[in-house]
Coordinates of C-alpha atoms in Angstrom, one line a residue:
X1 CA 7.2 -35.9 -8.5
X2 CA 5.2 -33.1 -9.0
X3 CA 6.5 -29.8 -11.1
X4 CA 5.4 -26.7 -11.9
X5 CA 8.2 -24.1 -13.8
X6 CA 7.5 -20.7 -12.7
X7 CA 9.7 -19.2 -15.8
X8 CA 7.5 -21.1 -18.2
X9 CA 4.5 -22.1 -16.3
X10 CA 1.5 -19.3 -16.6
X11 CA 0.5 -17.9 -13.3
X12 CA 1.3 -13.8 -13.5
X13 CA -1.8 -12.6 -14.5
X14 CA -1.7 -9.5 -16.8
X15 CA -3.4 -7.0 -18.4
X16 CA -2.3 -6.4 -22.0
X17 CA -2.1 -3.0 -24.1
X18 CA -5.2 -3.8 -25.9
X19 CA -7.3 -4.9 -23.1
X20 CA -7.2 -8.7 -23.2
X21 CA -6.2 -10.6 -19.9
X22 CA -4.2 -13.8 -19.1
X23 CA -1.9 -15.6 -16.9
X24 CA 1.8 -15.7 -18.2
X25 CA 5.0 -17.2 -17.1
X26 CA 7.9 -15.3 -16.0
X27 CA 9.8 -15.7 -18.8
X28 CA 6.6 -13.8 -21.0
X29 CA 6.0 -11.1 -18.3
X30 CA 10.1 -9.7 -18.6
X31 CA 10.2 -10.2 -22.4
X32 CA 6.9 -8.6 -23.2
X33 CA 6.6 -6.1 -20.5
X34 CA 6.7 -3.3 -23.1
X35 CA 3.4 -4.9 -24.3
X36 CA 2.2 -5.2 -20.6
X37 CA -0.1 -2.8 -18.8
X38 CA -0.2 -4.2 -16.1
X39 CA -0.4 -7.2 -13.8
X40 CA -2.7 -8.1 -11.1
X41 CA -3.3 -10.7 -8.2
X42 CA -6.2 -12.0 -6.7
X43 CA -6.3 -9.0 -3.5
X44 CA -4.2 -6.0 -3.7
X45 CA -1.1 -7.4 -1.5
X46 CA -0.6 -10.3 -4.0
X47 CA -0.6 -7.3 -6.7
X48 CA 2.1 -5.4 -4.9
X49 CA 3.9 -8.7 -4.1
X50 CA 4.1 -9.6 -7.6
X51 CA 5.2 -6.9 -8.7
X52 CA 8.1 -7.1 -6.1
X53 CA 9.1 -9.9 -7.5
X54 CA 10.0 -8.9 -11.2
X55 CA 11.6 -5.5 -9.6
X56 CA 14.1 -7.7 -7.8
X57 CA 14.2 -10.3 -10.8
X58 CA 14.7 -6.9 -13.1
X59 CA 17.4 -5.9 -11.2
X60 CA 19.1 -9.7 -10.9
X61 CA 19.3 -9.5 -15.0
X62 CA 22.8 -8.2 -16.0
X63 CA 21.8 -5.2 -17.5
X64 CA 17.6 -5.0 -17.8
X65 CA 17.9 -2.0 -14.9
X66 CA 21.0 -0.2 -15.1
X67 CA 22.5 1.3 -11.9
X68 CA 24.6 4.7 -13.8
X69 CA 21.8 7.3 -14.6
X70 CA 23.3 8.3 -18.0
X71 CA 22.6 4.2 -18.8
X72 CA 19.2 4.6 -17.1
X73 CA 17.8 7.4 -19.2
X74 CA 18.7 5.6 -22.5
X75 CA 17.2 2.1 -21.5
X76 CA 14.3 4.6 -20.2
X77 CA 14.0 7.0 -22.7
X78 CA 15.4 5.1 -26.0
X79 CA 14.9 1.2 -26.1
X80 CA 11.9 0.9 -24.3
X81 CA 12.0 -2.8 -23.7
X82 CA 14.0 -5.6 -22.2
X83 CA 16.6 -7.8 -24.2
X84 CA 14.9 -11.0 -23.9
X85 CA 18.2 -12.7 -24.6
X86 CA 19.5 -11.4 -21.1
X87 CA 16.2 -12.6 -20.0
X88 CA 16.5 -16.2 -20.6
X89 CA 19.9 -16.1 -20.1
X90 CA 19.0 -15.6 -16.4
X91 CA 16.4 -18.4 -16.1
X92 CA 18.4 -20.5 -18.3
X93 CA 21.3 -20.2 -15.4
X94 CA 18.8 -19.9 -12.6
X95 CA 16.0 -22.4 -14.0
X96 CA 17.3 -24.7 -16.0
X97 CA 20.9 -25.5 -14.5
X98 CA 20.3 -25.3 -10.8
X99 CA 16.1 -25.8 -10.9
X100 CA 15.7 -23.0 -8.3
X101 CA 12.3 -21.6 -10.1
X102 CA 10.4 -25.0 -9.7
X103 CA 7.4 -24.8 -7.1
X104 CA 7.9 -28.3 -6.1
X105 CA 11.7 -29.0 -6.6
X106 CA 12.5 -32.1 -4.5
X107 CA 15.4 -30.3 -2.7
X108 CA 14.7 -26.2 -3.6
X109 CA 11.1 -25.5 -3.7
X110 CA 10.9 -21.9 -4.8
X111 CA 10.7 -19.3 -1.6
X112 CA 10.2 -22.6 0.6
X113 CA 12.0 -24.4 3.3
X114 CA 12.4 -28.5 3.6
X115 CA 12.1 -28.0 7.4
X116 CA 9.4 -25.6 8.4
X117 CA 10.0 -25.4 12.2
X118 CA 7.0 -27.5 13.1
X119 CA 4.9 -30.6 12.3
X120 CA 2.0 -28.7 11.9
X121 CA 0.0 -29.4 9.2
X122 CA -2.3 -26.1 8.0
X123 CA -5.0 -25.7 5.3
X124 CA -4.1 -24.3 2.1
X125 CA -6.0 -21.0 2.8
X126 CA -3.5 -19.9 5.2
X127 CA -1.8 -18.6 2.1
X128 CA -4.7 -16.3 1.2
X129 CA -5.4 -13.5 3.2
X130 CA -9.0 -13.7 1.6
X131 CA -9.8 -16.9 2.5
X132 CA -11.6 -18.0 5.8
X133 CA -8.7 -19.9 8.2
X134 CA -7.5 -20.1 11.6
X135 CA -9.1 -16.6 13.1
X136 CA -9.2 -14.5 9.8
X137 CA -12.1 -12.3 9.5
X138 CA -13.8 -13.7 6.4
X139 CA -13.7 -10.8 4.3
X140 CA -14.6 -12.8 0.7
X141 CA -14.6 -16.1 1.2
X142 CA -16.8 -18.4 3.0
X143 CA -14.7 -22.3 2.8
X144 CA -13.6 -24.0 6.2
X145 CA -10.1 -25.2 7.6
X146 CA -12.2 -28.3 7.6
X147 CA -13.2 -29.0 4.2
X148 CA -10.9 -25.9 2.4
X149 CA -11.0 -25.4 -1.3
X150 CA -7.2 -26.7 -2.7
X151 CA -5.2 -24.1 -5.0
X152 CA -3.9 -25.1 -8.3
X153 CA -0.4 -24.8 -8.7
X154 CA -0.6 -20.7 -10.6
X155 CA -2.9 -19.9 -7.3
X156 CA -0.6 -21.2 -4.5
X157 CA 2.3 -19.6 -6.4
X158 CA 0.7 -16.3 -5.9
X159 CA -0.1 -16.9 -2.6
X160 CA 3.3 -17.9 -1.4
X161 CA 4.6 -14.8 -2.8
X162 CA 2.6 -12.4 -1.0
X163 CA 2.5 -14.4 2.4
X164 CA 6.5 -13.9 1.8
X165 CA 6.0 -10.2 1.6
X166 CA 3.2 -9.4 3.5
X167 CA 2.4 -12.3 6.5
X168 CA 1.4 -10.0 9.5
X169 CA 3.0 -10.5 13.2
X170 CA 1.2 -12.4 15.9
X171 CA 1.1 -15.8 17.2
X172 CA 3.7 -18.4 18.6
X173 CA 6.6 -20.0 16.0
X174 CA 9.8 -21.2 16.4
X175 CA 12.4 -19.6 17.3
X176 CA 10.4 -16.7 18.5
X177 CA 6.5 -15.3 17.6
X178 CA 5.9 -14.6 14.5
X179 CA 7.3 -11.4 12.6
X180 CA 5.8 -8.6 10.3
X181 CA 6.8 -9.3 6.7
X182 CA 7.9 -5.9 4.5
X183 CA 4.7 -4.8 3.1
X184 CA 3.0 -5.5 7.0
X185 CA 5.0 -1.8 7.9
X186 CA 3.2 1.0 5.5
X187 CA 1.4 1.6 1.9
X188 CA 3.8 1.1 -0.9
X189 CA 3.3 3.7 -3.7
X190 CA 4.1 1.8 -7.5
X191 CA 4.8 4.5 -10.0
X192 CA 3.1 3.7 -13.4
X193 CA 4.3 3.9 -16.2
X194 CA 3.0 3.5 -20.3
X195 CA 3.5 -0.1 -19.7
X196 CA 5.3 -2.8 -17.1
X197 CA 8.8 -2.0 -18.6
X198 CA 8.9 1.4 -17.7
X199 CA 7.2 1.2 -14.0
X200 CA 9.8 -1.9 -13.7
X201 CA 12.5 1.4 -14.3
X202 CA 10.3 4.2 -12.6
X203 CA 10.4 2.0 -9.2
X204 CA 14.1 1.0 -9.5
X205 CA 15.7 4.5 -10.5
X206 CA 19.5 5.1 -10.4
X207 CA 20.1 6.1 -6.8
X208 CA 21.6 4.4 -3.7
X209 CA 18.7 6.3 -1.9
X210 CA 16.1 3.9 -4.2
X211 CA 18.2 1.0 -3.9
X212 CA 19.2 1.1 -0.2
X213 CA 22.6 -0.2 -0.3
X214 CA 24.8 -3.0 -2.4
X215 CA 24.0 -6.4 -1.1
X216 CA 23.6 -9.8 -1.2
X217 CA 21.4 -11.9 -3.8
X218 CA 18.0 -12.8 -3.4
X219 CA 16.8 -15.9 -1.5
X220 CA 16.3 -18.4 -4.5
X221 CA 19.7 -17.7 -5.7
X222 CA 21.4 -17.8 -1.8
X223 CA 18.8 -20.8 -1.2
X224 CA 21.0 -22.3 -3.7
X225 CA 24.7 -21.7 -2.4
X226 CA 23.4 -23.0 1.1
X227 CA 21.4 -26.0 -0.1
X228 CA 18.6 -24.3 1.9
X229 CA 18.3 -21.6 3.5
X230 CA 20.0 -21.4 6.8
X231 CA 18.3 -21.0 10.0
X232 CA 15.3 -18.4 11.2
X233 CA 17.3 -15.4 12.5
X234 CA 16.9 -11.8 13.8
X235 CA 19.6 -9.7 11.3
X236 CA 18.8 -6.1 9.2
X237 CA 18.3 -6.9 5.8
X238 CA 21.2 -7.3 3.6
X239 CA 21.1 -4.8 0.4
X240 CA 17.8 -4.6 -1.8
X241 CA 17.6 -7.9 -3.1
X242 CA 17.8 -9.8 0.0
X243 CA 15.0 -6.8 1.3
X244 CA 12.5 -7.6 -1.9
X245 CA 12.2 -11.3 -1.8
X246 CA 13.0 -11.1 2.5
X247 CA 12.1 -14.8 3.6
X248 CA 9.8 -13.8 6.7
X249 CA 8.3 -17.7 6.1
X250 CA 9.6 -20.9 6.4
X251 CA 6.6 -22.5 3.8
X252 CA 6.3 -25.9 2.3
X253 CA 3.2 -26.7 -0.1
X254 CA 1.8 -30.0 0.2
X255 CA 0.5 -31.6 -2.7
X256 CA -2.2 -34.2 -4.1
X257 CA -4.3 -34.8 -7.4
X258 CA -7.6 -33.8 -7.7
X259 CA -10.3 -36.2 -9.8
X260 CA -8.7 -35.2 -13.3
X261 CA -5.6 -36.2 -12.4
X262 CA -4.5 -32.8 -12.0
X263 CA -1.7 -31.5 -8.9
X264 CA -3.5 -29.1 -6.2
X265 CA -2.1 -27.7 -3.6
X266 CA -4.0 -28.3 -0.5
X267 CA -1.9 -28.4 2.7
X268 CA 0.8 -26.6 4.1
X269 CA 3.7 -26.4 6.7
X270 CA 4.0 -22.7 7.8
X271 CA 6.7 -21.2 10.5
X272 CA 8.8 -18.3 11.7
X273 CA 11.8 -17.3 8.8
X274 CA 13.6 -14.3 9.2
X275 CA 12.9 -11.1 11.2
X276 CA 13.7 -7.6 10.2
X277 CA 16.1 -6.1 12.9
X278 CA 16.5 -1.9 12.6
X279 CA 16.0 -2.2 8.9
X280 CA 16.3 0.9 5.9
X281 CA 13.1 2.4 4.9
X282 CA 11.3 1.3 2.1
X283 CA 12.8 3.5 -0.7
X284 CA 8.6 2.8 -2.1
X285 CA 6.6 3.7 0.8
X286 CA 5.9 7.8 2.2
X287 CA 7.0 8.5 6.1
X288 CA 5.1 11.6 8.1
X289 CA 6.3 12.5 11.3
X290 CA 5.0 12.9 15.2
X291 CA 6.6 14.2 17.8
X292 CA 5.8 10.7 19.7
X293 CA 6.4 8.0 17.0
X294 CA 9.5 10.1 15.2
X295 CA 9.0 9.3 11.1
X296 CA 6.9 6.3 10.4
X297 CA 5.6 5.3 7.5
X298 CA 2.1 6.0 6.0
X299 CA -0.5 3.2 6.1
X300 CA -3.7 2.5 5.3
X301 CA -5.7 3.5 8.0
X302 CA -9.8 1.8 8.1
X303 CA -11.8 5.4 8.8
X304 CA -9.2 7.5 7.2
X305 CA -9.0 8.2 3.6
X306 CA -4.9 7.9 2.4
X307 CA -5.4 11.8 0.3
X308 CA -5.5 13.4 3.7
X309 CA -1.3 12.5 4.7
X310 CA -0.6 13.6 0.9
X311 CA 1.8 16.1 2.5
X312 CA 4.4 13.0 3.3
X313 CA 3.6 12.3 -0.3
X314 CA 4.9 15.2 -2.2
X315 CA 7.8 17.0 0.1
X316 CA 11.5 16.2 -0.1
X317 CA 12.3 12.8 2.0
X318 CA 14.5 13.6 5.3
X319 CA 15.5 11.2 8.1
X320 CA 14.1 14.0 10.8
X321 CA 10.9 14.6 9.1
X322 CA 9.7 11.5 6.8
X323 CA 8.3 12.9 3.5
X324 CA 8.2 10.7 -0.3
X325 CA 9.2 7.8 -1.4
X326 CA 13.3 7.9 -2.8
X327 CA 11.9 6.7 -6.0
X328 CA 9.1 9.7 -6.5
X329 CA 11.6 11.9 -5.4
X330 CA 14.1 10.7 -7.8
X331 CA 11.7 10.3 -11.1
X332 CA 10.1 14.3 -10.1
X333 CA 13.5 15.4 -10.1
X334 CA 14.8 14.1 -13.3
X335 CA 12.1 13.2 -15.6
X336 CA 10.0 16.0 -16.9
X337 CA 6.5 15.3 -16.5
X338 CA 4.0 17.5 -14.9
X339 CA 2.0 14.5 -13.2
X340 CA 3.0 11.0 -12.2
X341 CA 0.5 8.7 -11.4
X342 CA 1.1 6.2 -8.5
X343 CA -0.9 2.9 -7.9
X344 CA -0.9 2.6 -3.2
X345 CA -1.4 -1.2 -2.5
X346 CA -1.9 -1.4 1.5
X347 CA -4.1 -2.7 4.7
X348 CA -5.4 -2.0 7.5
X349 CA -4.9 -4.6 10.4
X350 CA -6.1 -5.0 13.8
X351 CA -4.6 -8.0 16.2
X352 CA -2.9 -9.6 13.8
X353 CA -5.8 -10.0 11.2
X354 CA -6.7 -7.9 8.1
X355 CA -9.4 -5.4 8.3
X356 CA -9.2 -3.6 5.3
X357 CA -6.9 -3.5 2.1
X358 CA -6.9 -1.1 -0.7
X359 CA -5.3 -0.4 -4.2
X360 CA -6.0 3.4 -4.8
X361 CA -4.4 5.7 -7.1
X362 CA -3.1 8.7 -6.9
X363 CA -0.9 11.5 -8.8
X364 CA 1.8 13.0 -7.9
X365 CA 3.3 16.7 -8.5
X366 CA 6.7 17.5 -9.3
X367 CA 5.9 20.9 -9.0
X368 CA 5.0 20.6 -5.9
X369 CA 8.1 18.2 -4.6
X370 CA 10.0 21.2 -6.0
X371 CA 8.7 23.7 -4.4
X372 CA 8.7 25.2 -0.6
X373 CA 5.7 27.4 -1.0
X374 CA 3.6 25.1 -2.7
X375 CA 4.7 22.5 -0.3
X376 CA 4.2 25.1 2.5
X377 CA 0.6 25.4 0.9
X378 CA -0.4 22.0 1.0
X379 CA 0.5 21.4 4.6
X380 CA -1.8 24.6 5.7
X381 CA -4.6 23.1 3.2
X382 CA -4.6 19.3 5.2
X383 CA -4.5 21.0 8.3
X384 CA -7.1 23.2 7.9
X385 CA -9.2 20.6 6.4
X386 CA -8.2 18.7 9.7
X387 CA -9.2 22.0 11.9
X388 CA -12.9 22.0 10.1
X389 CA -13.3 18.5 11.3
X390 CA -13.1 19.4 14.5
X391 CA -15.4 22.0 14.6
X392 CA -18.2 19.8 12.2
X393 CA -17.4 17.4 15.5
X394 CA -17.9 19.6 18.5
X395 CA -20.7 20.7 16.3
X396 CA -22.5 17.6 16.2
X397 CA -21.6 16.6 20.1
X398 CA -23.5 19.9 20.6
X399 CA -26.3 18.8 18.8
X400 CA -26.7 15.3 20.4
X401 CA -26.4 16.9 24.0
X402 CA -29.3 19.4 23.4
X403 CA -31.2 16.3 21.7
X404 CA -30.6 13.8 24.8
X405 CA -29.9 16.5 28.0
X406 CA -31.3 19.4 26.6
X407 CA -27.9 21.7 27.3
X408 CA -24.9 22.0 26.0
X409 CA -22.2 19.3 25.8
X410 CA -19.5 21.0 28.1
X411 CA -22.5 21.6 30.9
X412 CA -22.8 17.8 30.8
X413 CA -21.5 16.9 34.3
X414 CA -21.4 12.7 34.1
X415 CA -18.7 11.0 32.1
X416 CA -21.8 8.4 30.6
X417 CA -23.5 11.8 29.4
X418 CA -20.6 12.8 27.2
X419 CA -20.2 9.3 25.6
X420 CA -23.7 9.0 24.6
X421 CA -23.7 12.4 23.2
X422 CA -20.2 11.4 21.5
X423 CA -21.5 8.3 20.6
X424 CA -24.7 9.9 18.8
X425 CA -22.7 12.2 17.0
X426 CA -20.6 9.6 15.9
X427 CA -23.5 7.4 14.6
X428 CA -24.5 10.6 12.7
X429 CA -22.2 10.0 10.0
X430 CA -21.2 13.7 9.7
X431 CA -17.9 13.3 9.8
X432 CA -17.5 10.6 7.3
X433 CA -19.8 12.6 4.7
X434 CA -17.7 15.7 5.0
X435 CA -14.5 13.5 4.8
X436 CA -15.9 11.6 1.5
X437 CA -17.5 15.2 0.0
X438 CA -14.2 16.7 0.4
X439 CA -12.1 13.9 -1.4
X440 CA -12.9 15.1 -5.5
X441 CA -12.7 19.0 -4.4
X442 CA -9.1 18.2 -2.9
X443 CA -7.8 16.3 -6.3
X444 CA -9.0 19.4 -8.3
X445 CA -7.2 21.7 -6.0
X446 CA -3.9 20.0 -5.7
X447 CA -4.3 20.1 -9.3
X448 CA -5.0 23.7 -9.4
X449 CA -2.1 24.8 -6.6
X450 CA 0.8 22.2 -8.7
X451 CA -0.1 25.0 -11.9
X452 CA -0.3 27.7 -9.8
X453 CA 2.4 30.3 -10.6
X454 CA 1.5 33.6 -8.3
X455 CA -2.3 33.2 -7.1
X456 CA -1.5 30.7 -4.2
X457 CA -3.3 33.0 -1.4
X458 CA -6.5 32.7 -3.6
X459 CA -6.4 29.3 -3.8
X460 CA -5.7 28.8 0.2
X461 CA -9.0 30.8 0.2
X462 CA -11.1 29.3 -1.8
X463 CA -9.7 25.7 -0.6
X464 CA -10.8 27.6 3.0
X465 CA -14.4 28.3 1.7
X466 CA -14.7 24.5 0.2
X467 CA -13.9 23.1 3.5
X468 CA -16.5 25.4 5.6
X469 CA -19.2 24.9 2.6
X470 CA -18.8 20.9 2.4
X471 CA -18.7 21.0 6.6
X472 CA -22.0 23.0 6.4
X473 CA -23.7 20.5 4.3
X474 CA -22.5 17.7 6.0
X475 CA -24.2 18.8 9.3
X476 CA -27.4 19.7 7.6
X477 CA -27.7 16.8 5.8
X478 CA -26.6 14.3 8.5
X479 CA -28.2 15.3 11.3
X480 CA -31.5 16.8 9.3
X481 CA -32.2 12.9 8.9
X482 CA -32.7 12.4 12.6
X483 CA -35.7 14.1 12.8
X484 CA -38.1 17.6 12.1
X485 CA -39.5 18.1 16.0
X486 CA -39.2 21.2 17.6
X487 CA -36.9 19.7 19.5
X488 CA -34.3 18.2 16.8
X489 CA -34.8 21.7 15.1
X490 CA -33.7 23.5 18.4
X491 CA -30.5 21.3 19.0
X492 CA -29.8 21.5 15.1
X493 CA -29.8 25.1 15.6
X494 CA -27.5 25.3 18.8
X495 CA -24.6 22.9 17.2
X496 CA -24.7 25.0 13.7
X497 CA -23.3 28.1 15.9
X498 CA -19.7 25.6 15.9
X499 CA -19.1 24.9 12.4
X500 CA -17.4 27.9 11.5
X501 CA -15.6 29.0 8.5
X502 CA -11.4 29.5 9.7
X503 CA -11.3 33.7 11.4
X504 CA -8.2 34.5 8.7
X505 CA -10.6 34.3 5.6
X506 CA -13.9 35.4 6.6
X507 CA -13.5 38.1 4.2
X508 CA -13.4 35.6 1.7
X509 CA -16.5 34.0 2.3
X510 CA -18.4 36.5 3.4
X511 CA -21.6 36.8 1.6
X512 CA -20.8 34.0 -0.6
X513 CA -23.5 31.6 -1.1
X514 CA -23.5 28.3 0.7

């Protein structure tokens, strides 16, 4: 029978403290993660996956993440590492006694199921979200269900993990369609640390808010007392454990040997596991708020860049309102930093298949967690960011209906009228260059407003006159492209009348150069 030992096997890929790169097992990645940069899969959700995994295994180690906060600031603050005997301790119990780590264990696969509900047999590349299969887009990858490319073992192992965490609702499985997994709901923000050992502490911080609530184990280790886990139901997730390695998945790899003699994975049994029912919020992800939706959290959206819903990101979390993750709130509040940086690992989906996913980083404030006015500040900054948008877009509707109809775009009578003018002012690409252009101005300012002691009015200004500057030069440039007639120059001439600088500061940028 085939093997492959995930706590001495290498398939965690990691980045070390002086640069170099390779794949370790999971016994290395704890031990050393004071040496450990980083680690990183093959997309951004197997990343965020991974890195799931060794928060819940950090937390399964008696003592590697203490839950009292005088406990957590020493193992924080003074040791700066993991014992490695409590380490192996755990996979000795876990690994070696009751083989619940092994990929291909006759009776526990890891994170599998013997009895996927179905006899359907899938290509390996259902476990990749990269990977062309079944009605994925093919977003880097160009093999067929029909002749895919087989995994080795450290590849499928990744890809189980994240299909566990991430698998997206949509389609028909026994005993009812198919579920979101966790990371399917919003962007999860990772704080980062100097190395794996402390993000592994920054992510898991002393506080029932960052840990949901006392629970149950996680599914390898009540995989165990079952002999399998029981059957596919609809329940809310039990504690933080049983929420971090949530088996949304009944998986079984298939396996055969490739010319060298080598194991491959390169078939796969795949059904419904467990759904989430009225589950707790993901004490990693941000949650805004509308009046429609109530608090949901923030995702990656396709045409929206994330900095623009950085007001969720940086005020106080509430169950009315949404606002940061527990564990950035936590870490601002008791660690004294003036800037944490946070690695977002999301997507964008659309139907049940991937259209876009990102890793991004961004920093976080304490200041500005801790304060009302700055907070206060950044909300009127985003929306009046938000309110020059829509004037640079009336402007360029205005533009395109002088272009095509040669009058203004509320004096166009017929519905087809106002979508082609929408529709040319959309191809323009205004909006997207303002939106891009404004990006590296708004990390300076946020910058500039979490210092900021009594000068905030100044800077709400002179964030106003950055906004109605980059809008300007958006619409010049974008629509300038589209041609120098008489009449391009006319309709260029009656859209630039809309994008106007916000009434309150004209002061401020009056006679200030563009």
């Amino acid at each position: 029978m085939a093997s492959f030992d995930l706590t001495t096997e290498p398939w965690i890929p990691v980045e070390r403290a002086d640069g170099s790169s390779e794949e370790v097992s999971l016994r290395t990645v704890l031990s050393e993660a004071h040496s450990i940069d980083e680690v990183y899969g093959d997309s951004p959700l197997q990343t965020m996956a991974l890195y799931r995994l060794l928060q819940a295994l950090a937390i399964c180690i008696d003592g590697a993440v203490p839950s009292g906060r005088a406990e957590w600031i020493i193992r924080y603050e003074q040791e700066g590492r993991f014992e490695a005997e409590q380490i192996h301790s755990y996979f000795d119990l876990w690994q070696d006694e009751r083989e619940c780590f092994d990929l291909f264990h006759s009776e526990r696969p890891f994170y599998q199921h013997l009895e996927p509900l179905t006899n359907q047999v899938k290509s390996v590349a259902n476990l990749f979200a990269g990977r062309a299969s079944g009605n994925n887009a093919t977003l880097f990858d160009h093999a067929l269900d029909e002749e895919p490319d087989p995994a080795t073992p450290s590849e499928a192992a990744r890809g189980l993990v994240a299909t566990q965490a991430a698998a997206l609702a949509g389609g028909k499985s026994k005993p009812f369609y198919y579920k979101n997994a966790p990371l399917a709901s919003g962007a999860v923000f990772w704080l980062r640390g100097n190395n794996l050992f402390e993000a592994l502490l920054l992510n898991t911080p002393p506080t029932s808010e960052a840990r949901m609530v006392s629970g149950t184990r996680p599914s390898w280790e009540r995989a165990w007392d079952h002999g399998g886990l029981p059957e596919p139901e609809v329940r809310p997730e039990d504690g933080y454990l049983d929420y971090l390695t949530w088996p949304s998945r009944r998986i079984l790899l298939g396996t055969d040997t490739d010319e060298n003699g080598n194991v491959v994975v390169n078939q796969m049994q795949i059904s419904q596991g467990d759904a989430r029912e009225n589950g707790e919020r993901d004490p990693l992800m941000a949650f805004n708020y509308s009046s429609q939706a109530g608090v949901y959290p923030v995702r990656i959206q396709k045409d929206r860049a994330l900095w623009r819903d950085a007001n969720a990101l940086m005020q106080v979390f509430s169950e009315e309102t949404g606002g940061a993750p527990r564990t950035v709130q936590w870490v601002s509040a008791h660690l004294p930093e003036a800037r944490w940086w946070t690695d977002v690992f999301g997507m964008s989906t659309d139907q049940s298949k991937i259209e876009k996913w990102r890793h991004l980083r961004m920093p976080i404030y304490p200041s500005i967690l801790g304060s009302d006015v700055r907070q206060h500040s950044l909300q009127e900054a985003l929306e009046h960011a938000e309110r020059q948008a829509g004037s640079l877009r009336r402007a360029a509707r205005e533009y395109a209906a002088y272009l095509q109809y040669n009058c203004g775009y509320d004096d166009l009578d017929l519905d087809n009228e106002r979508r082609d003018a929408r529709d040319l002012a959309r191809s323009s690409g205004a909006l997207q260059r303002y939106w891009s252009r404004l990006e590296d101005p708004f990390f300076g300012w946020i910058e500039d407003l979490a210092a900021a002691e009594d000068d905030i009015d100044l800077l709400q200004a002179e964030w106003t006159k950055k906004a109605y500057v980059t809008a300007n030069r958006a619409y010049e440039k974008a629509l300038g492209t589209l041609g120098e007639t008489a009449k391009h120059m006319r309709a260029r001439a009656e859209g630039k009348g809309y994008v106007r600088p916000a009434a309150s500061f004209a002061d401020v940028l009056e006679g200030q150069p563009e």
